[in-house]
Coordinates of C-alpha atoms and ligand atoms in Angstrom, one line a residue:
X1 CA 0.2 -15.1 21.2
X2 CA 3.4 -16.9 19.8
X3 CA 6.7 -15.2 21.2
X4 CA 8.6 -12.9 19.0
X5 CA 12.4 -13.2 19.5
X6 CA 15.4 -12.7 18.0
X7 CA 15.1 -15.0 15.4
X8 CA 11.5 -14.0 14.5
X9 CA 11.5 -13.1 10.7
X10 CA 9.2 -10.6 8.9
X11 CA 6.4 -10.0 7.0
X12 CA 4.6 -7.0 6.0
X13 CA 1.8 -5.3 3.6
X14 CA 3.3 -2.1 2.2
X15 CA 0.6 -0.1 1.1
X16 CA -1.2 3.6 0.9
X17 CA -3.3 3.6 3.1
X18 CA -2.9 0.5 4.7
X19 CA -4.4 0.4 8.2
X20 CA -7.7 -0.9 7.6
X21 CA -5.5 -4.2 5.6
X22 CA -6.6 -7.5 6.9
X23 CA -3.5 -9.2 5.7
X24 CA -1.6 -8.8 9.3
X25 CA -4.4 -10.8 11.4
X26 CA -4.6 -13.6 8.5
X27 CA -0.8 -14.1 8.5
X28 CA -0.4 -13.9 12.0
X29 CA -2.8 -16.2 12.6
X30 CA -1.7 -19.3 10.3
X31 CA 1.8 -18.4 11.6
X32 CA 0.3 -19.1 14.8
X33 CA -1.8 -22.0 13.5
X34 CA 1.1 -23.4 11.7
X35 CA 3.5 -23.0 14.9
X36 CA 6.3 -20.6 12.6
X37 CA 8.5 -18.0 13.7
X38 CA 7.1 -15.1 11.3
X39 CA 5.8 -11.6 12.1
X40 CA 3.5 -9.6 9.5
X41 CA 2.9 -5.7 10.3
X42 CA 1.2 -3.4 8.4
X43 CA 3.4 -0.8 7.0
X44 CA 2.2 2.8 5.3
X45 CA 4.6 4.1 2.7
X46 CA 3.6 6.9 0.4
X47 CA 4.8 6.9 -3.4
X48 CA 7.5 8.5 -3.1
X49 CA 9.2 6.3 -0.2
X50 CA 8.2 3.7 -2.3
X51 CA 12.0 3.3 -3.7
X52 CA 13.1 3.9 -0.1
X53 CA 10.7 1.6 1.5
X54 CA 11.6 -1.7 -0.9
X55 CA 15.6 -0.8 -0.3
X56 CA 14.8 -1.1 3.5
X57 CA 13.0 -4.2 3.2
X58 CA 16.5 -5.2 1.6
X59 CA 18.5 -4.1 4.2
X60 CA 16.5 -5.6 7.3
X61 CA 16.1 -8.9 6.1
X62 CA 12.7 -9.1 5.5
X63 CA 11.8 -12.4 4.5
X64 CA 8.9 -11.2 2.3
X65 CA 6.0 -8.3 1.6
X66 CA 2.9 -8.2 0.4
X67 CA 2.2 -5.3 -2.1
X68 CA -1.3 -3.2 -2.4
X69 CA -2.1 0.3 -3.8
X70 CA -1.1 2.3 -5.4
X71 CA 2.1 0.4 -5.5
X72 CA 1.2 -2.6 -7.5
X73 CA 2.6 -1.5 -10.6
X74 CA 5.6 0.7 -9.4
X75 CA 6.6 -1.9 -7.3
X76 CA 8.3 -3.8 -10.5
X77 CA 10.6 -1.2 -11.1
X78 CA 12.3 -1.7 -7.6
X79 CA 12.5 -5.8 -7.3
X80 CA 15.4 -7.9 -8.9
X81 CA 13.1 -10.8 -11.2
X82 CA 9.2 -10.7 -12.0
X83 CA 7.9 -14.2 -12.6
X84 CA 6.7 -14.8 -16.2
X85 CA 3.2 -14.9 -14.8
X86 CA 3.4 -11.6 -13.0
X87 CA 4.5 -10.0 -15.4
X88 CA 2.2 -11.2 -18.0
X89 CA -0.7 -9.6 -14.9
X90 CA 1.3 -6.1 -15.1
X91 CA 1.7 -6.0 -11.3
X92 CA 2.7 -7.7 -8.5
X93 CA 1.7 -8.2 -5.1
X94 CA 3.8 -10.4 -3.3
X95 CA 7.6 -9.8 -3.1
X96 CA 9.9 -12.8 -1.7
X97 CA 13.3 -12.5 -0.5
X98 CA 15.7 -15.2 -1.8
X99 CA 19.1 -14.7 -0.1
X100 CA 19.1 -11.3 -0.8
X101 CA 17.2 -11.7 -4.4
X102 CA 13.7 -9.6 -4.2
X103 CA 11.6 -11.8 -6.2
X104 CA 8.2 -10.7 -7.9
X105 CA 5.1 -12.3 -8.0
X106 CA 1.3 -11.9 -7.7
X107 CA -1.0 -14.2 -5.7
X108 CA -4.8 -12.0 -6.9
X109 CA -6.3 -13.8 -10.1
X110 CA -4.7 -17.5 -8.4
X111 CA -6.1 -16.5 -5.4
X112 CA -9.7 -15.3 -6.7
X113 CA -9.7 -18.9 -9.6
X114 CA -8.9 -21.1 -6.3
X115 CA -12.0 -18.9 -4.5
X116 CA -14.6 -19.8 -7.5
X117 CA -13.7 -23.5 -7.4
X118 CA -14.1 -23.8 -3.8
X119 CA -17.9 -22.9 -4.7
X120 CA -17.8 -25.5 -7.5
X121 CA -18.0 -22.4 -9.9
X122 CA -15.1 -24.1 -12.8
X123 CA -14.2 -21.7 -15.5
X124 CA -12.6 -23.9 -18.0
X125 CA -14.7 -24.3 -21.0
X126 CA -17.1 -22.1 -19.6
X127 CA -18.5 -18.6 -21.2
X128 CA -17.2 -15.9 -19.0
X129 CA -18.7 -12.4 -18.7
X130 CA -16.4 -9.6 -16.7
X131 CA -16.7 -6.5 -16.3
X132 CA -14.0 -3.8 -15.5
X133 CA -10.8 -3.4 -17.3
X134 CA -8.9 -2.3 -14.9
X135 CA -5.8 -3.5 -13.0
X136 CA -8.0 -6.1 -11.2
X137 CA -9.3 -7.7 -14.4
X138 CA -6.4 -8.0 -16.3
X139 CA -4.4 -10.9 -14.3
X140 CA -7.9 -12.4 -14.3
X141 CA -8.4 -12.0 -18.0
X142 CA -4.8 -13.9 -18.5
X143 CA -5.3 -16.6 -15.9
X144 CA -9.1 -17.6 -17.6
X145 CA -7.6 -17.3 -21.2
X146 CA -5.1 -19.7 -20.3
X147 CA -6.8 -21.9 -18.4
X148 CA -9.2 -22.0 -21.5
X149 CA -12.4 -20.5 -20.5
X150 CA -15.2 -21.4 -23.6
X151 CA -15.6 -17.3 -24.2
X152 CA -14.6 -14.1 -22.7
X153 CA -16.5 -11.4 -22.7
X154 CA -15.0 -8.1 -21.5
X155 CA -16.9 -5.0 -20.7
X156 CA -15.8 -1.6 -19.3
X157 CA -18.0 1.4 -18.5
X158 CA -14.9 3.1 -21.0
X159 CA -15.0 1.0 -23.8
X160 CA -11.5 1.9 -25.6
X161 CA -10.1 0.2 -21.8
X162 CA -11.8 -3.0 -22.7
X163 CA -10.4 -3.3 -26.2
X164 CA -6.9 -2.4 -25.4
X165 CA -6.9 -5.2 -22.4
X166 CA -8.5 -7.4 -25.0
X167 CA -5.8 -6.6 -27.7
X168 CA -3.5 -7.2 -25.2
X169 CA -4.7 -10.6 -23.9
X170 CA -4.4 -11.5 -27.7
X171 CA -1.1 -9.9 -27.9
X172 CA 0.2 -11.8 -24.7
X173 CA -1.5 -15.1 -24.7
X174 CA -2.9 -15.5 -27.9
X175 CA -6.8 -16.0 -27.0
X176 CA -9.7 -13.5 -28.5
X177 CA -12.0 -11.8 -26.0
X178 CA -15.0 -10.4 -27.4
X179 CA -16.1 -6.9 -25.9
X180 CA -19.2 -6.6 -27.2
X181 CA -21.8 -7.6 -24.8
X182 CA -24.5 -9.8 -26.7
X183 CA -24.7 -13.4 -25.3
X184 CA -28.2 -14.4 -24.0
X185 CA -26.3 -16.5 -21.2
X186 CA -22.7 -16.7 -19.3
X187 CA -22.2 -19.1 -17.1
X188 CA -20.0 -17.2 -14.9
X189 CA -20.3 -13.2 -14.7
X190 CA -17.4 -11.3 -12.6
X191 CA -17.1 -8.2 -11.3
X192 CA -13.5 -6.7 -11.0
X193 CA -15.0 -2.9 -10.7
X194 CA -14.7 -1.1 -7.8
X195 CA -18.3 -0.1 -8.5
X196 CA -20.6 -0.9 -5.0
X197 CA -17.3 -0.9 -3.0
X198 CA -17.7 1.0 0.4
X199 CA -18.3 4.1 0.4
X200 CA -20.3 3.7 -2.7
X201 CA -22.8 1.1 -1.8
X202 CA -25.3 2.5 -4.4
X203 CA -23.0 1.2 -7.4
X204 CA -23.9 -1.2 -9.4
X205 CA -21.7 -1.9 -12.8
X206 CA -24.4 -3.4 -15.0
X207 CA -27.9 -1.9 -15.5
X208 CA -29.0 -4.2 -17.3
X209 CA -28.8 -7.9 -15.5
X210 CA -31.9 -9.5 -17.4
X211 CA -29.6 -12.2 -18.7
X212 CA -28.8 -13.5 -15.4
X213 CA -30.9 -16.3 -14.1
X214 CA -30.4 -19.2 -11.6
X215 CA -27.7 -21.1 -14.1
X216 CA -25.5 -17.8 -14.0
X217 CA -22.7 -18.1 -11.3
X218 CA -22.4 -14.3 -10.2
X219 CA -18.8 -13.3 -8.1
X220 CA -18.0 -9.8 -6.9
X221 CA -14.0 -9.7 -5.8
X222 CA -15.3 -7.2 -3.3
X223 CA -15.7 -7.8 0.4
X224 CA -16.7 -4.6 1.9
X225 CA -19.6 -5.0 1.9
X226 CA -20.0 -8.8 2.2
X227 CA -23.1 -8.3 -0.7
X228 CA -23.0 -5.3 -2.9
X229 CA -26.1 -4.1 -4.9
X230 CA -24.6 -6.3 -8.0
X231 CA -24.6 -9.7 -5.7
X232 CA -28.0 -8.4 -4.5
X233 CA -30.1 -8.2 -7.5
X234 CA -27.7 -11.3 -8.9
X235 CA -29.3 -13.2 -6.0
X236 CA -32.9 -12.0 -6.7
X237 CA -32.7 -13.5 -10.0
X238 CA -31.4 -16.5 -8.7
X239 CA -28.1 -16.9 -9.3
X240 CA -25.3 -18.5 -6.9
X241 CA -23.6 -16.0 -5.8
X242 CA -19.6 -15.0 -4.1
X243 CA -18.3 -12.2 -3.0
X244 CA -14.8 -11.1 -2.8
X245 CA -13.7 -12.9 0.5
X246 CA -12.4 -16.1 -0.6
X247 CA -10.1 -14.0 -3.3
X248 CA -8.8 -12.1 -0.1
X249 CA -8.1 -15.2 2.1
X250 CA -6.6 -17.4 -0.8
X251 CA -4.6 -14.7 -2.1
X252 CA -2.9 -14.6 1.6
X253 CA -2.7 -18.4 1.6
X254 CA -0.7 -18.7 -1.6
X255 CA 1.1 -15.4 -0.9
X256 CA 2.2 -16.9 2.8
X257 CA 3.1 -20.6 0.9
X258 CA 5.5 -18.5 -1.4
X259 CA 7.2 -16.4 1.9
X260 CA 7.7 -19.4 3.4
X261 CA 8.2 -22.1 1.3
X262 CA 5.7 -24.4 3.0
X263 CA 2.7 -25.7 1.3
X264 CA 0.1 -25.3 3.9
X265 CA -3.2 -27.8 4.7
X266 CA -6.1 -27.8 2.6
X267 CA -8.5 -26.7 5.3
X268 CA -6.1 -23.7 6.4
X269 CA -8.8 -21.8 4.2
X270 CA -12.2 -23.2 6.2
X271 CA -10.2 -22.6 9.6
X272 CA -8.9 -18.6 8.5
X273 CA -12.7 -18.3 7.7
X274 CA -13.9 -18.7 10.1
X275 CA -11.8 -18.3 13.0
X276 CA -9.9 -14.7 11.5
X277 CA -13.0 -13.5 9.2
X278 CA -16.3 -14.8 11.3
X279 CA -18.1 -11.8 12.9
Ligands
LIG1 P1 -7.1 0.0 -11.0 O1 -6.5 -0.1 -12.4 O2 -6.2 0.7 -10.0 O3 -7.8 -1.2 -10.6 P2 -9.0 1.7 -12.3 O4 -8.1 1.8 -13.5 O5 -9.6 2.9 -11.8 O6 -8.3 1.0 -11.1 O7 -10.1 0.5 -12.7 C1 -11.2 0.4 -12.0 C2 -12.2 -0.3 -12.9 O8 -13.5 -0.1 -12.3 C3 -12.3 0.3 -14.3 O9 -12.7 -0.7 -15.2 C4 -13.4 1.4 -14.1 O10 -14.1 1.7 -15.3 P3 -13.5 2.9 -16.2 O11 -12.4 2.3 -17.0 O12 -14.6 3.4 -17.1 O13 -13.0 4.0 -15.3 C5 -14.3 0.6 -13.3 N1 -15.3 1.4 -12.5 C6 -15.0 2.2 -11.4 N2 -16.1 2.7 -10.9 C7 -17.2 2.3 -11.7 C8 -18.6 2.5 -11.7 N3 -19.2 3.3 -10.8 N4 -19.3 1.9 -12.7 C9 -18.7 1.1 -13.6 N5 -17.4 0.8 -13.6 C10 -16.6 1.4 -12.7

């Protein structure tokens, strides 16, 4: 364990709840790794402290926090700058401190693109199908129209949600998503959905998976469990499949290269794998 002394600075994860966040053992551990002077607790702050809570983070020092729910969204009404990227995503989950400037950013659709080309899964010129249209899709719906994905497809178990993200990914970044589902192939299919996500392992957010075969690159951004029923029945019909993990761990990396200001080694992902996330 590295010593923590008076000139340790700190980190935290403000969220609600927040205690079953894996964010403190990842940053602690490539602090550890990487031999820096940082801390990184977990800290539970209900809506209503939220105001409170980001004032304090002010007035201690800290040198940055990682946001999560419910506070993604309220979190930008409480910082001093947003980057353009953020807030073209609607929320933020990373705040830095900059001499005393609370700075805005979010790490999640960065963090989940850098996850699918670790598997070789590219998204540029590719046809795209994702599902959910909720705050998890949208930063991924920007990121993939500006990288230039071939097509998006974007479909919602409440359809007015999908068209009004899709009007809005026009609006903001001038690309078209479709959001009618009628392809007989994507080459990559995404689920944002919290459909299948502990407790509610039975979930699965497509019925219908027929079009999915062993060219289809299937990703679930959850982790809990490691393969929901949607990986699972992705995988019987062949396809390569990902789950949310590497979103998780390279969300942390780039959020913990933004706190400190250091870009860290390539293989800092392979070694948090397996030495923070290995059962
Ligand atoms: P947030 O914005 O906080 O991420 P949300 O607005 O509740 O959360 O979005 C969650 C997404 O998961 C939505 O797209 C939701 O679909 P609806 O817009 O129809 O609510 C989707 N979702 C949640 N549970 C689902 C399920 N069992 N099957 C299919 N989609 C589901």
């Amino acid at each position: 364990m590295f010593e923590i002394n008076g000139h340790t600075k700190q980190l935290a994860i403000l969220g609600y709840p927040v205690e079953h966040s894996f964010s403190p053992q990842m940053h602690n551990f490539i602090s550890e790794k990487m031999g820096l002077n940082y801390v990184y607790t977990a800290l539970e702050v209900s809506p209503d402290k939220l105001k409170d809570a980001i004032e304090g983070i002010r007035a201690m020092k800290f040198a940055g926090v990682n946001i999560t729910a419910p506070h993604k969204y309220e979190v930008m009404k409480y910082i001093d700058e947003i980057s353009e990227q953020a807030r073209k995503f609607g929320s933020v989950n990373t705040v830095v401190n900059k001499c005393g400037k609370l700075v805005g950013y979010n790490t999640d659709a960065d963090g989940f693109y850098r996850s699918l080309l670790h598997e070789g899964i590219e998204i540029k010129d590719r046809d795209v199908l994702i599902i959910g249209a909720g705050g998890a899709s949208k930063p991924v719906c920007v990121l993939f129209s500006q990288i230039g994905a071939k097509s998006i497809t974007l479909v919602n178990r409440t359809k007015e949600k999908a068209e009004e993200l899709a009007e809005y990914i026009h609006t903001v970044c001038g690309y078209k998503i479709s959001t009618t589902h009628c392809r007989n192939h994507y080459d990559v299919v995404i689920n944002t959905t919290s459909a299948g996500m502990y407790p509610q392992l039975e979930e699965c957010p497509l019925d219908d998976m027929s079009f999915i075969d062993k060219k289809t690159a299937v990703a679930d951004m959850i982790y809990n469990p490691s393969e929901t029923v949607f990986l699972k029945r992705a995988k019987k019909a062949g396809a390569k499949t990902i789950n949310g993990l590497g979103m998780l761990i390279y969300q942390g990396i780039i959020a913990y290269e933004l706190f400190t200001n250091i870009k860290l080694p390539e293989n800092i992902f392979e070694t948090v794998t397996k030495e923070v996330f290995s059962k």
